[in-house]
Amino acid sequence: MKFINRKQETAKLNELWEQKRAQLVVMYGKRRVGKTELIKQFIKDGRGIYFLADKRTLKDQLLEFARVVGNYFNDEFVAKKGFDDWLEAFQYLKQKAKNKQIVVALDEYPYLVETDSATSSLFQKIWDEIIKDTQIYLILCGSSIAMMESEVLSEKAPLYGRKTGLLLIESMNYQASLGFFPHTSFEKFMKFYSITGGMPAYMQQFSQYDSVEKAVKSLCWDKQGLYHHEVNLALKQELRTPNNYFAILKAIAWGKTQTGEIASYSGLEPQLVNKYMDTLIRLQFVQREVPVTEEKPHKSRKGIYILTENFVRFWFQYVYAFTSDLEISNYSQVNKRFQKYSNILEAITYENVARTHLKTLSSQLFPCDRVGRYWNSLVEIDGVGFNQAEKKIVFMEAKWSNSKQGNRTFNKLRQKAKSVPWNTNDRQEYYIIYSKSGFTKDLLKLNTQKKNLFLVHQDKIVI
């Protein structure tokens, strides 16, 4: 996979490396987010050993680990003989690390736990009695967030309190994601990004195609496509009984964002929806959002639920919804719907991109305490940011339309801003309008006259 960005994560790994002492680094994040590539990039100059666990028996895992270790140290005896257990393996590594700093990266650590439930207790012993006073840089990496939490991060986990570094690897923002599509127009990039989101594995695969239509047909609609069963597989990895969680994600993908709506759509009781939602939030499938001006977000009763990844929305609307057609390789209906409505995916995504961009742009105006959406029963504003101390507030509208935006858009935004109950009688207002297709002459002229109005064409500010 192409390695792009991840500067902060790489810097953290290098910072720990420079300490030249034992490390126990926990790295976790969803499938396809680029954890493996990050590790490989970190050890590419011969810093150490990379081992990918799987579902084989413990004996076979140890044999494979010994082969990898033996090859790294040019030790044919170890490579062929193998290790009897993990204790023996790390005793060997301890000897090798006497005068050398060594990375030992165990990828998909949860598979080792599934193979032997005592694994984490054993690694507690390995850390306490073998590694702690060496220069071994141990990385435990996993895609199962639930398993990594229960085995490594929770207070009841055998390894709790022993980690020296923690990296939660998340999807990339749109600015970093542009690197996967270096010679693509912004509009074309948005077609891809509205499906892939910032997941490196998706972007790597989709970027191999010259059109998003070809990509989704090959990767998603084809029964043998790499991502045809993606959401099912992701849920099964984390949950033993995923059916109810699946129903909730489906409801949200089709625009049901409140508990009552989700319950009605899925057929589940509201109490059950709330119970399952807590798990989906913890596993990073869903996030809860409240109007940005809410003073106590966690207690707010105005919360809605949204999907964390673009691909899940796309998959439910344009793969799962056409299961019967795709089973017989009939692509005509799904393609017809995709051609007609995919711009809605792009519009939703552009709003998110604009909010991300707003955080950067608003910092040039004033530092925002918070940036997010605002809504009430009458209006919805794509982005609002404010600074309580300076009593400044910025309102943002994002338009993914083939029409240029004019004074009417600006006037509507100003009118909606009046509905935001924040320092109503004593605040300084700013306005930012994002547009896919640019702006009319009248609005461009107005932009030169008003110091509190800013225009952004796609993702470039108009000066």
PDB file of N, CA and C in Angstrom, residues 163-215:
ATOM      1  N   LYS A 163       1.532  -0.184  29.374  1.00  0.00           N
ATOM      2  CA  LYS A 163       1.847   0.443  28.088  1.00  0.00           C
ATOM      3  C   LYS A 163       2.682   1.701  28.297  1.00  0.00           C
ATOM      4  N   THR A 164       3.596   1.939  27.377  1.00  0.00           N
ATOM      5  CA  THR A 164       4.405   3.166  27.401  1.00  0.00           C
ATOM      6  C   THR A 164       4.006   4.108  26.270  1.00  0.00           C
ATOM      7  N   GLY A 165       3.179   3.607  25.368  1.00  0.00           N
ATOM      8  CA  GLY A 165       2.701   4.427  24.262  1.00  0.00           C
ATOM      9  C   GLY A 165       1.374   3.896  23.766  1.00  0.00           C
ATOM     10  N   LEU A 166       0.497   4.794  23.329  1.00  0.00           N
ATOM     11  CA  LEU A 166      -0.827   4.403  22.834  1.00  0.00           C
ATOM     12  C   LEU A 166      -1.135   5.186  21.574  1.00  0.00           C
ATOM     13  N   LEU A 167      -1.415   4.465  20.489  1.00  0.00           N
ATOM     14  CA  LEU A 167      -1.763   5.116  19.229  1.00  0.00           C
ATOM     15  C   LEU A 167      -3.092   4.571  18.727  1.00  0.00           C
ATOM     16  N   LEU A 168      -4.102   5.418  18.721  1.00  0.00           N
ATOM     17  CA  LEU A 168      -5.375   5.087  18.083  1.00  0.00           C
ATOM     18  C   LEU A 168      -5.296   5.618  16.656  1.00  0.00           C
ATOM     19  N   ILE A 169      -5.265   4.721  15.693  1.00  0.00           N
ATOM     20  CA  ILE A 169      -5.111   5.117  14.299  1.00  0.00           C
ATOM     21  C   ILE A 169      -6.499   5.335  13.697  1.00  0.00           C
ATOM     22  N   GLU A 170      -6.756   6.544  13.253  1.00  0.00           N
ATOM     23  CA  GLU A 170      -8.068   6.900  12.715  1.00  0.00           C
ATOM     24  C   GLU A 170      -7.968   7.211  11.226  1.00  0.00           C
ATOM     25  N   SER A 171      -9.118   7.312  10.586  1.00  0.00           N
ATOM     26  CA  SER A 171      -9.122   7.631   9.162  1.00  0.00           C
ATOM     27  C   SER A 171      -8.552   9.027   8.939  1.00  0.00           C
ATOM     28  N   MET A 172      -8.031   9.264   7.738  1.00  0.00           N
ATOM     29  CA  MET A 172      -7.374  10.532   7.430  1.00  0.00           C
ATOM     30  C   MET A 172      -8.398  11.616   7.099  1.00  0.00           C
ATOM     31  N   ASN A 173      -8.039  12.859   7.369  1.00  0.00           N
ATOM     32  CA  ASN A 173      -8.908  13.942   6.928  1.00  0.00           C
ATOM     33  C   ASN A 173      -8.734  14.148   5.422  1.00  0.00           C
ATOM     34  N   TYR A 174      -9.562  15.004   4.851  1.00  0.00           N
ATOM     35  CA  TYR A 174      -9.559  15.107   3.395  1.00  0.00           C
ATOM     36  C   TYR A 174      -8.240  15.661   2.862  1.00  0.00           C
ATOM     37  N   GLN A 175      -7.579  16.541   3.628  1.00  0.00           N
ATOM     38  CA  GLN A 175      -6.328  17.123   3.139  1.00  0.00           C
ATOM     39  C   GLN A 175      -5.257  16.057   2.963  1.00  0.00           C
ATOM     40  N   ALA A 176      -5.146  15.162   3.941  1.00  0.00           N
ATOM     41  CA  ALA A 176      -4.184  14.067   3.827  1.00  0.00           C
ATOM     42  C   ALA A 176      -4.610  13.089   2.737  1.00  0.00           C
ATOM     43  N   SER A 177      -5.920  12.896   2.583  1.00  0.00           N
ATOM     44  CA  SER A 177      -6.441  11.939   1.601  1.00  0.00           C
ATOM     45  C   SER A 177      -6.162  12.357   0.166  1.00  0.00           C
ATOM     46  N   LEU A 178      -6.014  13.654  -0.062  1.00  0.00           N
ATOM     47  CA  LEU A 178      -5.715  14.139  -1.415  1.00  0.00           C
ATOM     48  C   LEU A 178      -4.460  13.486  -1.980  1.00  0.00           C
ATOM     49  N   GLY A 179      -3.555  13.075  -1.112  1.00  0.00           N
ATOM     50  CA  GLY A 179      -2.315  12.455  -1.562  1.00  0.00           C
ATOM     51  C   GLY A 179      -2.508  11.154  -2.308  1.00  0.00           C
ATOM     52  N   PHE A 180      -3.643  10.479  -2.102  1.00  0.00           N
ATOM     53  CA  PHE A 180      -3.920   9.236  -2.827  1.00  0.00           C
ATOM     54  C   PHE A 180      -4.427   9.503  -4.242  1.00  0.00           C
ATOM     55  N   PHE A 181      -4.817  10.740  -4.511  1.00  0.00           N
ATOM     56  CA  PHE A 181      -5.348  11.110  -5.828  1.00  0.00           C
ATOM     57  C   PHE A 181      -4.620  12.365  -6.323  1.00  0.00           C
ATOM     58  N   PRO A 182      -3.308  12.271  -6.533  1.00  0.00           N
ATOM     59  CA  PRO A 182      -2.483  13.471  -6.764  1.00  0.00           C
ATOM     60  C   PRO A 182      -2.772  14.221  -8.055  1.00  0.00           C
ATOM     61  N   HIS A 183      -3.290  13.552  -9.071  1.00  0.00           N
ATOM     62  CA  HIS A 183      -3.503  14.220 -10.358  1.00  0.00           C
ATOM     63  C   HIS A 183      -4.987  14.256 -10.718  1.00  0.00           C
ATOM     64  N   THR A 184      -5.818  14.370  -9.684  1.00  0.00           N
ATOM     65  CA  THR A 184      -7.267  14.325  -9.858  1.00  0.00           C
ATOM     66  C   THR A 184      -7.874  15.681  -9.522  1.00  0.00           C
ATOM     67  N   SER A 185      -8.854  16.103 -10.308  1.00  0.00           N
ATOM     68  CA  SER A 185      -9.543  17.362 -10.014  1.00  0.00           C
ATOM     69  C   SER A 185     -10.289  17.240  -8.690  1.00  0.00           C
ATOM     70  N   PHE A 186     -10.607  18.377  -8.083  1.00  0.00           N
ATOM     71  CA  PHE A 186     -11.300  18.356  -6.797  1.00  0.00           C
ATOM     72  C   PHE A 186     -12.663  17.683  -6.925  1.00  0.00           C
ATOM     73  N   GLU A 187     -13.384  17.959  -8.001  1.00  0.00           N
ATOM     74  CA  GLU A 187     -14.707  17.350  -8.187  1.00  0.00           C
ATOM     75  C   GLU A 187     -14.606  15.837  -8.304  1.00  0.00           C
ATOM     76  N   LYS A 188     -13.628  15.370  -9.058  1.00  0.00           N
ATOM     77  CA  LYS A 188     -13.457  13.925  -9.218  1.00  0.00           C
ATOM     78  C   LYS A 188     -12.996  13.296  -7.906  1.00  0.00           C
ATOM     79  N   PHE A 189     -12.112  13.993  -7.212  1.00  0.00           N
ATOM     80  CA  PHE A 189     -11.671  13.512  -5.901  1.00  0.00           C
ATOM     81  C   PHE A 189     -12.862  13.330  -4.971  1.00  0.00           C
ATOM     82  N   MET A 190     -13.793  14.283  -4.975  1.00  0.00           N
ATOM     83  CA  MET A 190     -14.951  14.204  -4.093  1.00  0.00           C
ATOM     84  C   MET A 190     -15.840  13.014  -4.428  1.00  0.00           C
ATOM     85  N   LYS A 191     -15.901  12.636  -5.701  1.00  0.00           N
ATOM     86  CA  LYS A 191     -16.672  11.453  -6.085  1.00  0.00           C
ATOM     87  C   LYS A 191     -16.097  10.210  -5.407  1.00  0.00           C
ATOM     88  N   PHE A 192     -14.769  10.113  -5.415  1.00  0.00           N
ATOM     89  CA  PHE A 192     -14.113   8.982  -4.758  1.00  0.00           C
ATOM     90  C   PHE A 192     -14.222   9.096  -3.238  1.00  0.00           C
ATOM     91  N   TYR A 193     -13.897  10.274  -2.726  1.00  0.00           N
ATOM     92  CA  TYR A 193     -13.825  10.474  -1.277  1.00  0.00           C
ATOM     93  C   TYR A 193     -15.191  10.316  -0.613  1.00  0.00           C
ATOM     94  N   SER A 194     -16.268  10.608  -1.339  1.00  0.00           N
ATOM     95  CA  SER A 194     -17.613  10.449  -0.770  1.00  0.00           C
ATOM     96  C   SER A 194     -17.925   8.984  -0.488  1.00  0.00           C
ATOM     97  N   ILE A 195     -17.144   8.086  -1.070  1.00  0.00           N
ATOM     98  CA  ILE A 195     -17.306   6.648  -0.831  1.00  0.00           C
ATOM     99  C   ILE A 195     -16.215   6.120   0.090  1.00  0.00           C
ATOM    100  N   THR A 196     -14.974   6.432  -0.225  1.00  0.00           N
ATOM    101  CA  THR A 196     -13.856   5.865   0.537  1.00  0.00           C
ATOM    102  C   THR A 196     -13.672   6.523   1.894  1.00  0.00           C
ATOM    103  N   GLY A 197     -14.098   7.789   2.025  1.00  0.00           N
ATOM    104  CA  GLY A 197     -13.713   8.524   3.212  1.00  0.00           C
ATOM    105  C   GLY A 197     -12.199   8.533   3.313  1.00  0.00           C
ATOM    106  N   GLY A 198     -11.691   8.665   4.515  1.00  0.00           N
ATOM    107  CA  GLY A 198     -10.242   8.743   4.702  1.00  0.00           C
ATOM    108  C   GLY A 198      -9.580   7.429   5.043  1.00  0.00           C
ATOM    109  N   MET A 199     -10.182   6.313   4.615  1.00  0.00           N
ATOM    110  CA  MET A 199      -9.596   4.998   4.904  1.00  0.00           C
ATOM    111  C   MET A 199      -8.534   4.672   3.856  1.00  0.00           C
ATOM    112  N   PRO A 200      -7.272   4.575   4.242  1.00  0.00           N
ATOM    113  CA  PRO A 200      -6.187   4.376   3.273  1.00  0.00           C
ATOM    114  C   PRO A 200      -6.364   3.166   2.359  1.00  0.00           C
ATOM    115  N   ALA A 201      -6.827   2.042   2.902  1.00  0.00           N
ATOM    116  CA  ALA A 201      -6.969   0.844   2.067  1.00  0.00           C
ATOM    117  C   ALA A 201      -7.992   1.068   0.958  1.00  0.00           C
ATOM    118  N   TYR A 202      -9.112   1.698   1.291  1.00  0.00           N
ATOM    119  CA  TYR A 202     -10.116   1.992   0.271  1.00  0.00           C
ATOM    120  C   TYR A 202      -9.545   2.937  -0.779  1.00  0.00           C
ATOM    121  N   MET A 203      -8.891   3.995  -0.318  1.00  0.00           N
ATOM    122  CA  MET A 203      -8.359   4.980  -1.262  1.00  0.00           C
ATOM    123  C   MET A 203      -7.300   4.368  -2.165  1.00  0.00           C
ATOM    124  N   GLN A 204      -6.475   3.507  -1.606  1.00  0.00           N
ATOM    125  CA  GLN A 204      -5.445   2.853  -2.407  1.00  0.00           C
ATOM    126  C   GLN A 204      -6.072   2.043  -3.532  1.00  0.00           C
ATOM    127  N   GLN A 205      -7.122   1.296  -3.229  1.00  0.00           N
ATOM    128  CA  GLN A 205      -7.775   0.460  -4.237  1.00  0.00           C
ATOM    129  C   GLN A 205      -8.558   1.306  -5.245  1.00  0.00           C
ATOM    130  N   PHE A 206      -9.332   2.257  -4.761  1.00  0.00           N
ATOM    131  CA  PHE A 206     -10.158   3.075  -5.655  1.00  0.00           C
ATOM    132  C   PHE A 206      -9.308   3.933  -6.584  1.00  0.00           C
ATOM    133  N   SER A 207      -8.144   4.349  -6.118  1.00  0.00           N
ATOM    134  CA  SER A 207      -7.290   5.229  -6.930  1.00  0.00           C
ATOM    135  C   SER A 207      -6.688   4.512  -8.131  1.00  0.00           C
ATOM    136  N   GLN A 208      -6.840   3.192  -8.197  1.00  0.00           N
ATOM    137  CA  GLN A 208      -6.329   2.441  -9.349  1.00  0.00           C
ATOM    138  C   GLN A 208      -7.254   2.556 -10.563  1.00  0.00           C
ATOM    139  N   TYR A 209      -8.439   3.127 -10.367  1.00  0.00           N
ATOM    140  CA  TYR A 209      -9.436   3.218 -11.439  1.00  0.00           C
ATOM    141  C   TYR A 209      -9.567   4.663 -11.913  1.00  0.00           C
ATOM    142  N   ASP A 210      -9.870   4.821 -13.207  1.00  0.00           N
ATOM    143  CA  ASP A 210      -9.983   6.185 -13.745  1.00  0.00           C
ATOM    144  C   ASP A 210     -11.371   6.785 -13.562  1.00  0.00           C
ATOM    145  N   SER A 211     -12.314   5.999 -13.060  1.00  0.00           N
ATOM    146  CA  SER A 211     -13.638   6.549 -12.750  1.00  0.00           C
ATOM    147  C   SER A 211     -14.205   5.827 -11.539  1.00  0.00           C
ATOM    148  N   VAL A 212     -15.031   6.541 -10.779  1.00  0.00           N
ATOM    149  CA  VAL A 212     -15.609   5.943  -9.590  1.00  0.00           C
ATOM    150  C   VAL A 212     -16.590   4.841  -9.969  1.00  0.00           C
ATOM    151  N   GLU A 213     -17.229   4.967 -11.139  1.00  0.00           N
ATOM    152  CA  GLU A 213     -18.177   3.942 -11.590  1.00  0.00           C
ATOM    153  C   GLU A 213     -17.473   2.604 -11.810  1.00  0.00           C
ATOM    154  N   LYS A 214     -16.317   2.649 -12.442  1.00  0.00           N
ATOM    155  CA  LYS A 214     -15.550   1.416 -12.666  1.00  0.00           C
ATOM    156  C   LYS A 214     -15.085   0.821 -11.339  1.00  0.00           C
ATOM    157  N   ALA A 215     -14.710   1.695 -10.425  1.00  0.00           N
ATOM    158  CA  ALA A 215     -14.206   1.239  -9.128  1.00  0.00           C
ATOM    159  C   ALA A 215     -15.287   0.519  -8.330  1.00  0.00           C
TER     160      ALA A 215
END
